[in-house]
Amino acid sequence: MAGFRSPSSGLSAPRPAAFGADPSGERMARIRRSPHFRDGVFQNPGGTARTRPSGSAREFAKTYFDRESRGRRAPRGTVPVHATTLADLARPPATGLRLTWMGHSSVLAEIDGQRVLFDPVWGERCSPFPFAGPKRLHPVPVPLAALGPVDVVVISHDHYDHLDMPTIKALAGTDTLFAVPLGVGAHLERWGVSADRLRELDWHESTRVGGLTLTATPARHFCGRGLRNTQHTLWASWVVTGEEHRIYHSGDTGYFDGFREIGAAHGPFDATMIQLGAYSDFWPDIHMTPEEGVRAHLDLQGREPGGVLLPIHWGTFNLAPHAWAEPGEWTKDAAAEVGQAVASPRPGEPFEPAGDLPSEPWWRAISGPLARSWRRPSAAEGAAGTSRGDLDLAGER
C-alpha cells in the first residue's frame, strides 16, 4: 500500500486502500488547468460553501448524540425492500425509460436501450473500515451480479456513501465504462479500473456512451476520502440524454441558482433524481432539504411542474440529525403544494416515469413520530409549525 505522511508527526504510515489515490501527473496537470480550480482547490459555484458543521462542537454533539433524537433517526421495523428479480430487470421498459432506486443515491436507469448505474454502493457500511461507520438500514435489494450488464457507471463524487471500493472492485471485472468527475479516476485506477475505461470530465464536458450523451454539470458540495482533504477531486451532478429521454442525477449538493442554468441548457427532464436527505442546519450549504429539493426540480424543469422527481440520498444510512422518515414524508408534502409528481418506490422497486408511479408512503408503518405533523401547515393555520428550512415554493415558481 502507498504511504501518507502525517503532517503532525512527519512519520509515514500505511494508507488504507479505501482511501484511494491522490491525482498526479497529467491528471493533476489537467486539474490545474480547470477553470474551476483556483488557489489550489476546486471552487464551488455561488461562492464558498461551509463543508463542516457550523456552530459550536458542543451544540452539534448535543444534537447528534441525543438519545431521543438517535431513536428517531432509524426505522422502527424492517424496511420493506422490493423483491426485485432478474426477470424484472431483463424485460425492456415499455416506455423506453425505467428507474430502480437501490437505496441512498444508487439508481439503475434504463434509458433508450442502455443501462446507467449511478453511485453504486453495495457495501455494508459507507466507511473506509469494515468494522466502523454508518451501517445499512436495509439490505441491498438485488445482488450486484444479478443486475446484468451495465453500459456505464456514473459517479457523482468520492465520498464513501457514493463511491464504494468493494462495489467498484466488483464492477472492475466487467466490461462497463465509468464516467467520473475530474480527479476521481485516480481512485478507480488504484482499485483495478483500467484508464481506457474511464471518462473523466470537468463541469460542462460531455462524453458519448453508445447512444447516450453524459454531461457533468455543477453541484455545490466538496470531496475527500483520506485524512487529508486536498479538494483535488471534483464533485458533479449529471445529465444523461438519449434519443428519446433525458434524466438528471444531482449527486450531493446544496441549493444554488445553477439549477436554472442546467435546466435551461439541458432540460426539461423526464425524471430527476434529487438529493434531499442528510440535511441539517449545521451544514445548509452542501445538502438540500426536501423543500429545496422540490425547488431544484422545478428550476430544472423551467420553473414549472413537470417530469417525475425521485427522492434519493435517504432511507439507507443514518447520516444526519433529522428523523428517518422526514425526507420521504416532507417531499410528498412540498411536491403536492405545487402539483409536482413524485415517485415513492420501495428500495429495489422498478418504475417507469411515464407509467403508474409508486406513491404509497410505505415508511409510515415503520417510522417513529416526527417532530412536525405529516402534513405541512397551511397558510391559514399560521406559521407556528413552520421550520426555518421551509420554502414558499408556490411563490418561487
mmCIF file of C-alpha atoms in Angstrom:
data_model
loop_
_atom_site.group_PDB
_atom_site.id
_atom_site.type_symbol
_atom_site.label_atom_id
_atom_site.label_comp_id
_atom_site.label_asym_id
_atom_site.label_seq_id
_atom_site.Cartn_x
_atom_site.Cartn_y
_atom_site.Cartn_z
ATOM 1 C CA MET A 1 0.000 0.000 0.000
ATOM 2 C CA ALA A 2 1.096 3.548 -0.633
ATOM 3 C CA GLY A 3 2.055 5.600 2.375
ATOM 4 C CA PHE A 4 0.956 9.009 3.542
ATOM 5 C CA ARG A 5 2.892 11.411 5.737
ATOM 6 C CA SER A 6 1.301 12.652 8.916
ATOM 7 C CA PRO A 7 1.555 16.466 8.966
ATOM 8 C CA SER A 8 1.849 16.438 12.758
ATOM 9 C CA SER A 9 4.447 13.728 13.291
ATOM 10 C CA GLY A 10 6.291 13.644 9.990
ATOM 11 C CA LEU A 11 6.025 9.848 10.031
ATOM 12 C CA SER A 12 4.862 7.679 7.143
ATOM 13 C CA ALA A 13 2.108 5.138 7.727
ATOM 14 C CA PRO A 14 0.229 2.656 5.560
ATOM 15 C CA ARG A 15 -2.561 4.228 3.580
ATOM 16 C CA PRO A 16 -5.735 2.110 3.555
ATOM 17 C CA ALA A 17 -6.736 1.056 0.041
ATOM 18 C CA ALA A 18 -10.219 2.502 0.623
ATOM 19 C CA PHE A 19 -8.680 5.988 0.844
ATOM 20 C CA GLY A 20 -7.997 5.679 -2.874
ATOM 21 C CA ALA A 21 -5.230 7.664 -4.552
ATOM 22 C CA ASP A 22 -4.369 11.322 -4.980
ATOM 23 C CA PRO A 23 -4.292 12.678 -8.539
ATOM 24 C CA SER A 24 -0.828 13.064 -10.011
ATOM 25 C CA GLY A 25 0.993 13.523 -13.298
ATOM 26 C CA GLU A 26 -1.101 14.508 -16.304
ATOM 27 C CA ARG A 27 -4.303 14.078 -14.277
ATOM 28 C CA MET A 28 -3.103 16.696 -11.793
ATOM 29 C CA ALA A 29 -1.946 18.947 -14.612
ATOM 30 C CA ARG A 30 -5.404 18.759 -16.131
ATOM 31 C CA ILE A 31 -6.942 19.632 -12.756
ATOM 32 C CA ARG A 32 -4.741 22.726 -12.513
ATOM 33 C CA ARG A 33 -5.934 23.820 -15.975
ATOM 34 C CA SER A 34 -9.575 23.610 -14.959
ATOM 35 C CA PRO A 35 -11.351 26.986 -14.799
ATOM 36 C CA HIS A 36 -12.998 25.724 -11.601
ATOM 37 C CA PHE A 37 -9.694 25.078 -9.806
ATOM 38 C CA ARG A 38 -8.184 28.111 -8.077
ATOM 39 C CA ASP A 39 -5.824 28.717 -5.150
ATOM 40 C CA GLY A 40 -5.033 25.010 -5.012
ATOM 41 C CA VAL A 41 -8.613 23.735 -4.647
ATOM 42 C CA PHE A 42 -11.801 23.265 -6.649
ATOM 43 C CA GLN A 43 -14.250 26.131 -6.144
ATOM 44 C CA ASN A 44 -17.984 25.894 -5.557
ATOM 45 C CA PRO A 45 -20.486 27.771 -7.707
ATOM 46 C CA GLY A 46 -22.053 30.622 -5.813
ATOM 47 C CA GLY A 47 -19.056 31.218 -3.574
ATOM 48 C CA THR A 48 -17.514 29.361 -0.659
ATOM 49 C CA ALA A 49 -19.656 26.641 0.895
ATOM 50 C CA ARG A 50 -19.321 25.614 4.521
ATOM 51 C CA THR A 51 -18.257 21.979 4.454
ATOM 52 C CA ARG A 52 -18.043 21.380 8.196
ATOM 53 C CA PRO A 53 -20.767 21.735 10.858
ATOM 54 C CA SER A 54 -21.428 25.357 11.741
ATOM 55 C CA GLY A 55 -21.856 26.475 15.323
ATOM 56 C CA SER A 56 -20.126 25.007 18.350
ATOM 57 C CA ALA A 57 -18.898 21.434 18.510
ATOM 58 C CA ARG A 58 -20.749 21.071 21.818
ATOM 59 C CA GLU A 59 -24.087 22.048 20.275
ATOM 60 C CA PHE A 60 -23.542 19.712 17.349
ATOM 61 C CA ALA A 61 -22.641 16.795 19.635
ATOM 62 C CA LYS A 62 -25.647 17.517 21.863
ATOM 63 C CA THR A 63 -27.974 17.392 18.867
ATOM 64 C CA TYR A 64 -26.393 14.452 17.079
ATOM 65 C CA PHE A 65 -25.927 12.157 20.069
ATOM 66 C CA ASP A 66 -29.134 12.987 21.932
ATOM 67 C CA ARG A 67 -30.757 9.653 22.851
ATOM 68 C CA GLU A 68 -34.273 10.648 21.811
ATOM 69 C CA SER A 69 -33.022 12.105 18.532
ATOM 70 C CA ARG A 70 -30.969 8.996 17.768
ATOM 71 C CA GLY A 71 -34.062 6.851 18.222
ATOM 72 C CA ARG A 72 -35.915 8.803 15.544
ATOM 73 C CA ARG A 73 -33.092 8.501 13.015
ATOM 74 C CA ALA A 74 -33.684 4.808 12.271
ATOM 75 C CA PRO A 75 -36.772 2.841 11.246
ATOM 76 C CA ARG A 76 -38.696 1.039 13.990
ATOM 77 C CA GLY A 77 -39.158 -2.048 11.891
ATOM 78 C CA THR A 78 -37.903 -3.817 8.796
ATOM 79 C CA VAL A 79 -37.651 -1.651 5.686
ATOM 80 C CA PRO A 80 -39.895 -3.281 3.025
ATOM 81 C CA VAL A 81 -37.342 -3.929 0.291
ATOM 82 C CA HIS A 82 -38.923 -4.856 -3.035
ATOM 83 C CA ALA A 83 -38.127 -8.374 -4.176
ATOM 84 C CA THR A 84 -36.531 -7.371 -7.468
ATOM 85 C CA THR A 85 -35.795 -10.295 -9.772
ATOM 86 C CA LEU A 86 -33.501 -10.717 -12.741
ATOM 87 C CA ALA A 87 -36.629 -11.108 -14.877
ATOM 88 C CA ASP A 88 -37.866 -7.671 -13.736
ATOM 89 C CA LEU A 89 -34.681 -6.054 -14.959
ATOM 90 C CA ALA A 90 -34.236 -8.197 -18.080
ATOM 91 C CA ARG A 91 -37.564 -7.126 -19.571
ATOM 92 C CA PRO A 92 -37.097 -3.874 -21.556
ATOM 93 C CA PRO A 93 -39.086 -0.891 -20.258
ATOM 94 C CA ALA A 94 -42.254 -0.424 -22.280
ATOM 95 C CA THR A 95 -41.800 3.352 -22.452
ATOM 96 C CA GLY A 96 -38.034 3.310 -23.008
ATOM 97 C CA LEU A 97 -37.216 4.680 -19.541
ATOM 98 C CA ARG A 98 -37.217 2.819 -16.233
ATOM 99 C CA LEU A 99 -35.626 3.723 -12.892
ATOM 100 C CA THR A 100 -34.830 1.409 -9.992
ATOM 101 C CA TRP A 101 -33.801 3.065 -6.745
ATOM 102 C CA MET A 102 -31.475 0.662 -4.919
ATOM 103 C CA GLY A 103 -31.301 2.832 -1.789
ATOM 104 C CA HIS A 104 -29.455 6.031 -0.852
ATOM 105 C CA SER A 105 -28.183 7.553 -4.142
ATOM 106 C CA SER A 106 -27.785 4.294 -6.084
ATOM 107 C CA VAL A 107 -30.104 4.172 -9.092
ATOM 108 C CA LEU A 108 -30.203 1.879 -12.114
ATOM 109 C CA ALA A 109 -31.506 3.884 -15.081
ATOM 110 C CA GLU A 110 -32.553 2.007 -18.217
ATOM 111 C CA ILE A 111 -32.814 4.675 -20.879
ATOM 112 C CA ASP A 112 -33.307 4.277 -24.618
ATOM 113 C CA GLY A 113 -31.812 0.822 -24.745
ATOM 114 C CA GLN A 114 -28.812 1.486 -22.473
ATOM 115 C CA ARG A 115 -28.204 0.895 -18.777
ATOM 116 C CA VAL A 116 -26.669 3.509 -16.480
ATOM 117 C CA LEU A 117 -25.804 2.822 -12.834
ATOM 118 C CA PHE A 118 -25.476 5.929 -10.649
ATOM 119 C CA ASP A 119 -23.385 6.000 -7.454
ATOM 120 C CA PRO A 120 -23.481 2.240 -6.768
ATOM 121 C CA VAL A 121 -22.927 1.416 -3.102
ATOM 122 C CA TRP A 122 -23.406 -2.271 -2.349
ATOM 123 C CA GLY A 123 -21.155 -2.288 0.729
ATOM 124 C CA GLU A 124 -22.456 -2.853 4.251
ATOM 125 C CA ARG A 125 -21.011 0.420 5.573
ATOM 126 C CA CYS A 126 -20.188 3.772 3.997
ATOM 127 C CA SER A 127 -16.777 3.908 5.613
ATOM 128 C CA PRO A 128 -13.131 3.102 4.846
ATOM 129 C CA PHE A 129 -13.316 0.403 7.517
ATOM 130 C CA PRO A 130 -15.496 -2.747 7.529
ATOM 131 C CA PHE A 131 -15.943 -2.616 11.321
ATOM 132 C CA ALA A 132 -16.977 1.019 11.841
ATOM 133 C CA GLY A 133 -19.029 3.766 10.267
ATOM 134 C CA PRO A 134 -22.670 4.139 9.223
ATOM 135 C CA LYS A 135 -24.239 0.742 8.558
ATOM 136 C CA ARG A 136 -27.009 -0.054 6.108
ATOM 137 C CA LEU A 137 -30.560 0.175 7.479
ATOM 138 C CA HIS A 138 -31.838 -2.273 4.859
ATOM 139 C CA PRO A 139 -30.212 -4.934 2.689
ATOM 140 C CA VAL A 140 -29.273 -4.300 -0.918
ATOM 141 C CA PRO A 141 -32.406 -5.091 -2.970
ATOM 142 C CA VAL A 142 -30.598 -7.205 -5.558
ATOM 143 C CA PRO A 143 -27.083 -8.696 -5.730
ATOM 144 C CA LEU A 144 -24.720 -6.692 -7.900
ATOM 145 C CA ALA A 145 -24.126 -9.678 -10.190
ATOM 146 C CA ALA A 146 -27.883 -10.000 -10.749
ATOM 147 C CA LEU A 147 -28.177 -6.544 -12.307
ATOM 148 C CA GLY A 148 -26.990 -7.855 -15.640
ATOM 149 C CA PRO A 149 -24.717 -5.879 -17.973
ATOM 150 C CA VAL A 150 -24.285 -2.174 -17.264
ATOM 151 C CA ASP A 151 -23.128 0.144 -20.053
ATOM 152 C CA VAL A 152 -21.760 2.888 -17.829
ATOM 153 C CA VAL A 153 -21.303 3.553 -14.124
ATOM 154 C CA VAL A 154 -21.643 7.221 -13.187
ATOM 155 C CA ILE A 155 -20.027 8.574 -10.008
ATOM 156 C CA SER A 156 -21.012 11.964 -8.590
ATOM 157 C CA HIS A 157 -18.108 12.413 -6.121
ATOM 158 C CA ASP A 158 -15.708 10.479 -3.951
ATOM 159 C CA HIS A 159 -17.405 10.390 -0.535
ATOM 160 C CA TYR A 160 -17.876 6.909 0.908
ATOM 161 C CA ASP A 161 -21.668 6.865 0.579
ATOM 162 C CA HIS A 162 -21.300 7.456 -3.184
ATOM 163 C CA LEU A 163 -18.016 5.787 -4.115
ATOM 164 C CA ASP A 164 -17.697 2.337 -2.533
ATOM 165 C CA MET A 165 -14.419 0.500 -3.044
ATOM 166 C CA PRO A 166 -15.806 -3.087 -2.822
ATOM 167 C CA THR A 167 -18.508 -2.246 -5.353
ATOM 168 C CA ILE A 168 -16.049 -0.631 -7.770
ATOM 169 C CA LYS A 169 -13.669 -3.587 -7.467
ATOM 170 C CA ALA A 170 -16.511 -5.945 -8.361
ATOM 171 C CA LEU A 171 -17.502 -3.809 -11.354
ATOM 172 C CA ALA A 172 -13.869 -3.528 -12.450
ATOM 173 C CA GLY A 173 -14.111 -7.154 -13.533
ATOM 174 C CA THR A 174 -16.885 -6.380 -16.027
ATOM 175 C CA ASP A 175 -16.874 -4.549 -19.353
ATOM 176 C CA THR A 176 -18.614 -1.425 -18.067
ATOM 177 C CA LEU A 177 -17.286 2.096 -18.604
ATOM 178 C CA PHE A 178 -17.022 4.648 -15.801
ATOM 179 C CA ALA A 179 -17.944 8.336 -16.049
ATOM 180 C CA VAL A 180 -16.477 10.320 -13.150
ATOM 181 C CA PRO A 181 -15.679 13.913 -12.212
ATOM 182 C CA LEU A 182 -12.196 15.255 -12.747
ATOM 183 C CA GLY A 183 -9.625 13.630 -10.439
ATOM 184 C CA VAL A 184 -11.858 10.775 -9.230
ATOM 185 C CA GLY A 185 -10.311 8.458 -11.813
ATOM 186 C CA ALA A 186 -7.215 8.153 -9.612
ATOM 187 C CA HIS A 187 -9.227 6.218 -7.024
ATOM 188 C CA LEU A 188 -10.705 3.882 -9.617
ATOM 189 C CA GLU A 189 -7.365 3.138 -11.238
ATOM 190 C CA ARG A 190 -5.946 2.159 -7.857
ATOM 191 C CA TRP A 191 -8.845 -0.275 -7.442
ATOM 192 C CA GLY A 192 -8.315 -2.017 -10.768
ATOM 193 C CA VAL A 193 -10.208 0.003 -13.383
ATOM 194 C CA SER A 194 -8.075 0.488 -16.482
ATOM 195 C CA ALA A 195 -7.551 4.015 -17.795
ATOM 196 C CA ASP A 196 -9.160 3.191 -21.145
ATOM 197 C CA ARG A 197 -12.476 2.524 -19.388
ATOM 198 C CA LEU A 198 -12.548 5.916 -17.676
ATOM 199 C CA ARG A 199 -14.368 9.014 -18.915
ATOM 200 C CA GLU A 200 -13.135 11.755 -16.570
ATOM 201 C CA LEU A 201 -14.938 15.069 -17.005
ATOM 202 C CA ASP A 202 -14.860 18.636 -15.789
ATOM 203 C CA TRP A 203 -18.118 20.555 -15.412
ATOM 204 C CA HIS A 204 -19.830 21.212 -18.771
ATOM 205 C CA GLU A 205 -17.835 18.478 -20.523
ATOM 206 C CA SER A 206 -19.630 15.585 -22.231
ATOM 207 C CA THR A 207 -18.871 12.072 -23.393
ATOM 208 C CA ARG A 208 -20.738 9.593 -25.581
ATOM 209 C CA VAL A 209 -21.527 6.052 -24.457
ATOM 210 C CA GLY A 210 -23.429 4.183 -27.130
ATOM 211 C CA GLY A 211 -26.478 6.285 -27.950
ATOM 212 C CA LEU A 212 -26.229 8.353 -24.761
ATOM 213 C CA THR A 213 -24.600 11.707 -24.044
ATOM 214 C CA LEU A 214 -23.379 12.136 -20.470
ATOM 215 C CA THR A 215 -22.607 15.647 -19.248
ATOM 216 C CA ALA A 216 -21.003 16.600 -15.939
ATOM 217 C CA THR A 217 -22.796 19.635 -14.521
ATOM 218 C CA PRO A 218 -22.063 21.802 -11.466
ATOM 219 C CA ALA A 219 -23.012 20.961 -7.884
ATOM 220 C CA ARG A 220 -22.385 22.710 -4.571
ATOM 221 C CA HIS A 221 -20.540 20.247 -2.362
ATOM 222 C CA PHE A 222 -16.982 19.065 -1.558
ATOM 223 C CA CYS A 223 -14.776 15.974 -1.719
ATOM 224 C CA GLY A 224 -12.329 13.850 0.217
ATOM 225 C CA ARG A 225 -11.688 10.297 1.421
ATOM 226 C CA GLY A 226 -8.485 10.324 3.455
ATOM 227 C CA LEU A 227 -7.096 12.174 6.442
ATOM 228 C CA ARG A 228 -6.010 14.993 4.153
ATOM 229 C CA ASN A 229 -8.864 16.706 2.341
ATOM 230 C CA THR A 230 -6.946 18.235 -0.552
ATOM 231 C CA GLN A 231 -10.006 19.233 -2.642
ATOM 232 C CA HIS A 232 -8.230 17.816 -5.683
ATOM 233 C CA THR A 233 -11.213 15.760 -6.871
ATOM 234 C CA LEU A 234 -14.278 17.371 -8.346
ATOM 235 C CA TRP A 235 -17.927 16.788 -7.433
ATOM 236 C CA ALA A 236 -20.693 16.916 -10.043
ATOM 237 C CA SER A 237 -24.295 16.390 -10.949
ATOM 238 C CA TRP A 238 -25.010 14.542 -14.195
ATOM 239 C CA VAL A 239 -27.249 14.897 -17.228
ATOM 240 C CA VAL A 240 -27.865 11.788 -19.354
ATOM 241 C CA THR A 241 -29.536 12.313 -22.709
ATOM 242 C CA GLY A 242 -30.725 9.589 -25.072
ATOM 243 C CA GLU A 243 -32.571 9.640 -28.362
ATOM 244 C CA GLU A 244 -35.967 9.968 -26.657
ATOM 245 C CA HIS A 245 -35.380 10.686 -22.974
ATOM 246 C CA ARG A 246 -33.278 12.806 -20.658
ATOM 247 C CA ILE A 247 -32.625 12.387 -16.940
ATOM 248 C CA TYR A 248 -30.707 14.218 -14.210
ATOM 249 C CA HIS A 249 -28.888 12.959 -11.110
ATOM 250 C CA SER A 250 -27.982 15.638 -8.566
ATOM 251 C CA GLY A 251 -25.262 13.830 -6.630
ATOM 252 C CA ASP A 252 -24.852 15.718 -3.350
ATOM 253 C CA THR A 253 -25.432 19.451 -3.449
ATOM 254 C CA GLY A 254 -26.746 22.453 -1.644
ATOM 255 C CA TYR A 255 -29.386 24.551 -3.357
ATOM 256 C CA PHE A 256 -27.973 27.161 -5.767
ATOM 257 C CA ASP A 257 -29.053 29.200 -8.784
ATOM 258 C CA GLY A 258 -27.190 26.852 -11.113
ATOM 259 C CA PHE A 259 -30.173 24.505 -11.291
ATOM 260 C CA ARG A 260 -31.930 27.029 -13.510
ATOM 261 C CA GLU A 261 -28.916 27.221 -15.812
ATOM 262 C CA ILE A 262 -28.673 23.421 -16.024
ATOM 263 C CA GLY A 263 -32.373 23.207 -16.825
ATOM 264 C CA ALA A 264 -32.119 25.887 -19.484
ATOM 265 C CA ALA A 265 -29.156 24.162 -21.144
ATOM 266 C CA HIS A 266 -30.225 20.518 -20.875
ATOM 267 C CA GLY A 267 -33.839 20.247 -19.704
ATOM 268 C CA PRO A 268 -36.633 19.730 -19.263
ATOM 269 C CA PHE A 269 -36.189 16.199 -17.913
ATOM 270 C CA ASP A 270 -38.375 13.125 -17.954
ATOM 271 C CA ALA A 271 -37.099 12.376 -14.454
ATOM 272 C CA THR A 272 -34.759 13.881 -11.903
ATOM 273 C CA MET A 273 -33.036 12.048 -9.056
ATOM 274 C CA ILE A 274 -32.645 14.686 -6.356
ATOM 275 C CA GLN A 275 -30.669 14.540 -3.098
ATOM 276 C CA LEU A 276 -32.933 15.643 -0.271
ATOM 277 C CA GLY A 277 -31.800 13.656 2.746
ATOM 278 C CA ALA A 278 -28.977 14.006 5.316
ATOM 279 C CA TYR A 279 -29.709 17.726 5.587
ATOM 280 C CA SER A 280 -29.158 19.852 8.682
ATOM 281 C CA ASP A 281 -28.981 23.449 9.814
ATOM 282 C CA PHE A 282 -25.382 22.567 10.744
ATOM 283 C CA TRP A 283 -24.447 22.194 7.026
ATOM 284 C CA PRO A 284 -27.016 24.119 4.962
ATOM 285 C CA ASP A 285 -24.671 24.840 2.037
ATOM 286 C CA ILE A 286 -23.925 21.279 0.916
ATOM 287 C CA HIS A 287 -27.147 19.228 1.259
ATOM 288 C CA MET A 288 -30.725 20.113 0.368
ATOM 289 C CA THR A 289 -33.865 19.824 2.450
ATOM 290 C CA PRO A 290 -36.981 18.271 0.848
ATOM 291 C CA GLU A 291 -38.386 21.741 0.192
ATOM 292 C CA GLU A 292 -35.176 22.802 -1.500
ATOM 293 C CA GLY A 293 -35.096 19.549 -3.481
ATOM 294 C CA VAL A 294 -38.539 20.235 -4.918
ATOM 295 C CA ARG A 295 -37.483 23.790 -5.686
ATOM 296 C CA ALA A 296 -34.387 22.480 -7.506
ATOM 297 C CA HIS A 297 -36.544 20.120 -9.574
ATOM 298 C CA LEU A 298 -38.807 22.999 -10.583
ATOM 299 C CA ASP A 299 -35.766 25.060 -11.596
ATOM 300 C CA LEU A 300 -34.522 22.172 -13.746
ATOM 301 C CA GLN A 301 -37.938 21.986 -15.419
ATOM 302 C CA GLY A 302 -38.056 25.673 -16.355
ATOM 303 C CA ARG A 303 -39.667 26.666 -13.018
ATOM 304 C CA GLU A 304 -42.860 24.711 -13.738
ATOM 305 C CA PRO A 305 -44.004 21.274 -12.537
ATOM 306 C CA GLY A 306 -43.051 18.566 -14.993
ATOM 307 C CA GLY A 307 -41.460 15.170 -15.290
ATOM 308 C CA VAL A 308 -41.059 12.996 -12.194
ATOM 309 C CA LEU A 309 -38.978 13.643 -9.091
ATOM 310 C CA LEU A 310 -37.307 10.613 -7.489
ATOM 311 C CA PRO A 311 -36.043 11.445 -3.977
ATOM 312 C CA ILE A 312 -32.592 9.987 -3.268
ATOM 313 C CA HIS A 313 -29.965 10.104 -0.505
ATOM 314 C CA TRP A 314 -32.282 8.988 2.270
ATOM 315 C CA GLY A 315 -33.581 5.856 3.992
ATOM 316 C CA THR A 316 -30.436 3.701 3.789
ATOM 317 C CA PHE A 317 -27.820 5.260 6.094
ATOM 318 C CA ASN A 318 -28.102 7.350 9.249
ATOM 319 C CA LEU A 319 -26.052 10.431 8.315
ATOM 320 C CA ALA A 320 -27.838 13.440 9.862
ATOM 321 C CA PRO A 321 -29.866 14.520 12.914
ATOM 322 C CA HIS A 322 -33.248 14.554 11.178
ATOM 323 C CA ALA A 323 -35.856 11.828 11.672
ATOM 324 C CA TRP A 324 -35.529 8.845 9.341
ATOM 325 C CA ALA A 325 -38.905 9.347 7.621
ATOM 326 C CA GLU A 326 -38.745 13.124 7.180
ATOM 327 C CA PRO A 327 -37.346 13.176 3.625
ATOM 328 C CA GLY A 328 -39.995 10.823 2.247
ATOM 329 C CA GLU A 329 -42.906 12.492 4.003
ATOM 330 C CA TRP A 330 -41.926 16.107 3.585
ATOM 331 C CA THR A 331 -41.087 15.646 -0.091
ATOM 332 C CA LYS A 332 -44.629 14.424 -0.715
ATOM 333 C CA ASP A 333 -45.981 17.460 1.153
ATOM 334 C CA ALA A 334 -43.797 20.006 -0.635
ATOM 335 C CA ALA A 335 -44.436 18.489 -4.058
ATOM 336 C CA ALA A 336 -48.185 18.312 -3.507
ATOM 337 C CA GLU A 337 -48.280 22.052 -2.801
ATOM 338 C CA VAL A 338 -47.025 22.818 -6.310
ATOM 339 C CA GLY A 339 -48.578 19.910 -8.220
ATOM 340 C CA GLN A 340 -45.303 18.092 -8.865
ATOM 341 C CA ALA A 341 -45.308 14.330 -9.483
ATOM 342 C CA VAL A 342 -43.105 12.349 -7.064
ATOM 343 C CA ALA A 343 -42.176 8.676 -7.195
ATOM 344 C CA SER A 344 -42.017 6.916 -3.818
ATOM 345 C CA PRO A 345 -40.682 3.439 -4.592
ATOM 346 C CA ARG A 346 -39.555 0.944 -2.023
ATOM 347 C CA PRO A 347 -35.857 0.195 -2.402
ATOM 348 C CA GLY A 348 -35.490 -2.054 -5.440
ATOM 349 C CA GLU A 349 -38.915 -1.295 -6.933
ATOM 350 C CA PRO A 350 -38.630 -0.539 -10.681
ATOM 351 C CA PHE A 351 -40.970 2.059 -12.192
ATOM 352 C CA GLU A 352 -41.379 3.908 -15.466
ATOM 353 C CA PRO A 353 -41.805 7.687 -15.132
ATOM 354 C CA ALA A 354 -44.329 7.716 -17.978
ATOM 355 C CA GLY A 355 -46.373 4.948 -16.335
ATOM 356 C CA ASP A 356 -48.040 4.390 -12.984
ATOM 357 C CA LEU A 357 -45.863 5.875 -10.247
ATOM 358 C CA PRO A 358 -45.296 4.163 -6.889
ATOM 359 C CA SER A 359 -46.971 6.511 -4.424
ATOM 360 C CA GLU A 360 -47.677 4.591 -1.204
ATOM 361 C CA PRO A 361 -45.976 6.202 1.831
ATOM 362 C CA TRP A 362 -44.513 2.852 2.863
ATOM 363 C CA TRP A 363 -42.259 4.407 5.521
ATOM 364 C CA ARG A 364 -45.160 5.372 7.814
ATOM 365 C CA ALA A 365 -45.640 1.831 9.086
ATOM 366 C CA ILE A 366 -42.098 1.714 10.490
ATOM 367 C CA SER A 367 -41.437 5.346 11.378
ATOM 368 C CA GLY A 368 -41.335 6.892 14.786
ATOM 369 C CA PRO A 369 -43.270 10.125 15.325
ATOM 370 C CA LEU A 370 -41.934 13.196 13.578
ATOM 371 C CA ALA A 371 -41.325 16.439 15.416
ATOM 372 C CA ARG A 372 -43.753 18.032 12.978
ATOM 373 C CA SER A 373 -47.007 16.619 11.611
ATOM 374 C CA TRP A 374 -47.096 14.547 8.430
ATOM 375 C CA ARG A 375 -48.680 17.470 6.600
ATOM 376 C CA ARG A 376 -47.095 20.898 6.413
ATOM 377 C CA PRO A 377 -49.270 23.641 7.965
ATOM 378 C CA SER A 378 -51.287 25.694 5.514
ATOM 379 C CA ALA A 379 -51.050 29.465 5.394
ATOM 380 C CA ALA A 380 -54.432 29.673 7.146
ATOM 381 C CA GLU A 381 -53.076 27.650 10.053
ATOM 382 C CA GLY A 382 -50.314 30.153 10.602
ATOM 383 C CA ALA A 383 -46.569 29.824 10.661
ATOM 384 C CA ALA A 384 -46.252 28.468 14.196
ATOM 385 C CA GLY A 385 -45.364 24.994 12.996
ATOM 386 C CA THR A 386 -43.173 26.013 10.076
ATOM 387 C CA SER A 387 -39.473 25.242 10.316
ATOM 388 C CA ARG A 388 -36.797 27.696 9.264
ATOM 389 C CA GLY A 389 -35.932 25.434 6.346
ATOM 390 C CA ASP A 390 -39.360 25.687 4.709
ATOM 391 C CA LEU A 391 -39.581 27.469 1.364
ATOM 392 C CA ASP A 392 -42.501 29.326 -0.171
ATOM 393 C CA LEU A 393 -42.426 27.056 -3.207
ATOM 394 C CA ALA A 394 -45.533 28.435 -4.825
ATOM 395 C CA GLY A 395 -44.054 31.919 -4.666
ATOM 396 C CA GLU A 396 -40.746 30.748 -6.133
ATOM 397 C CA ARG A 397 -42.322 29.489 -9.321
#
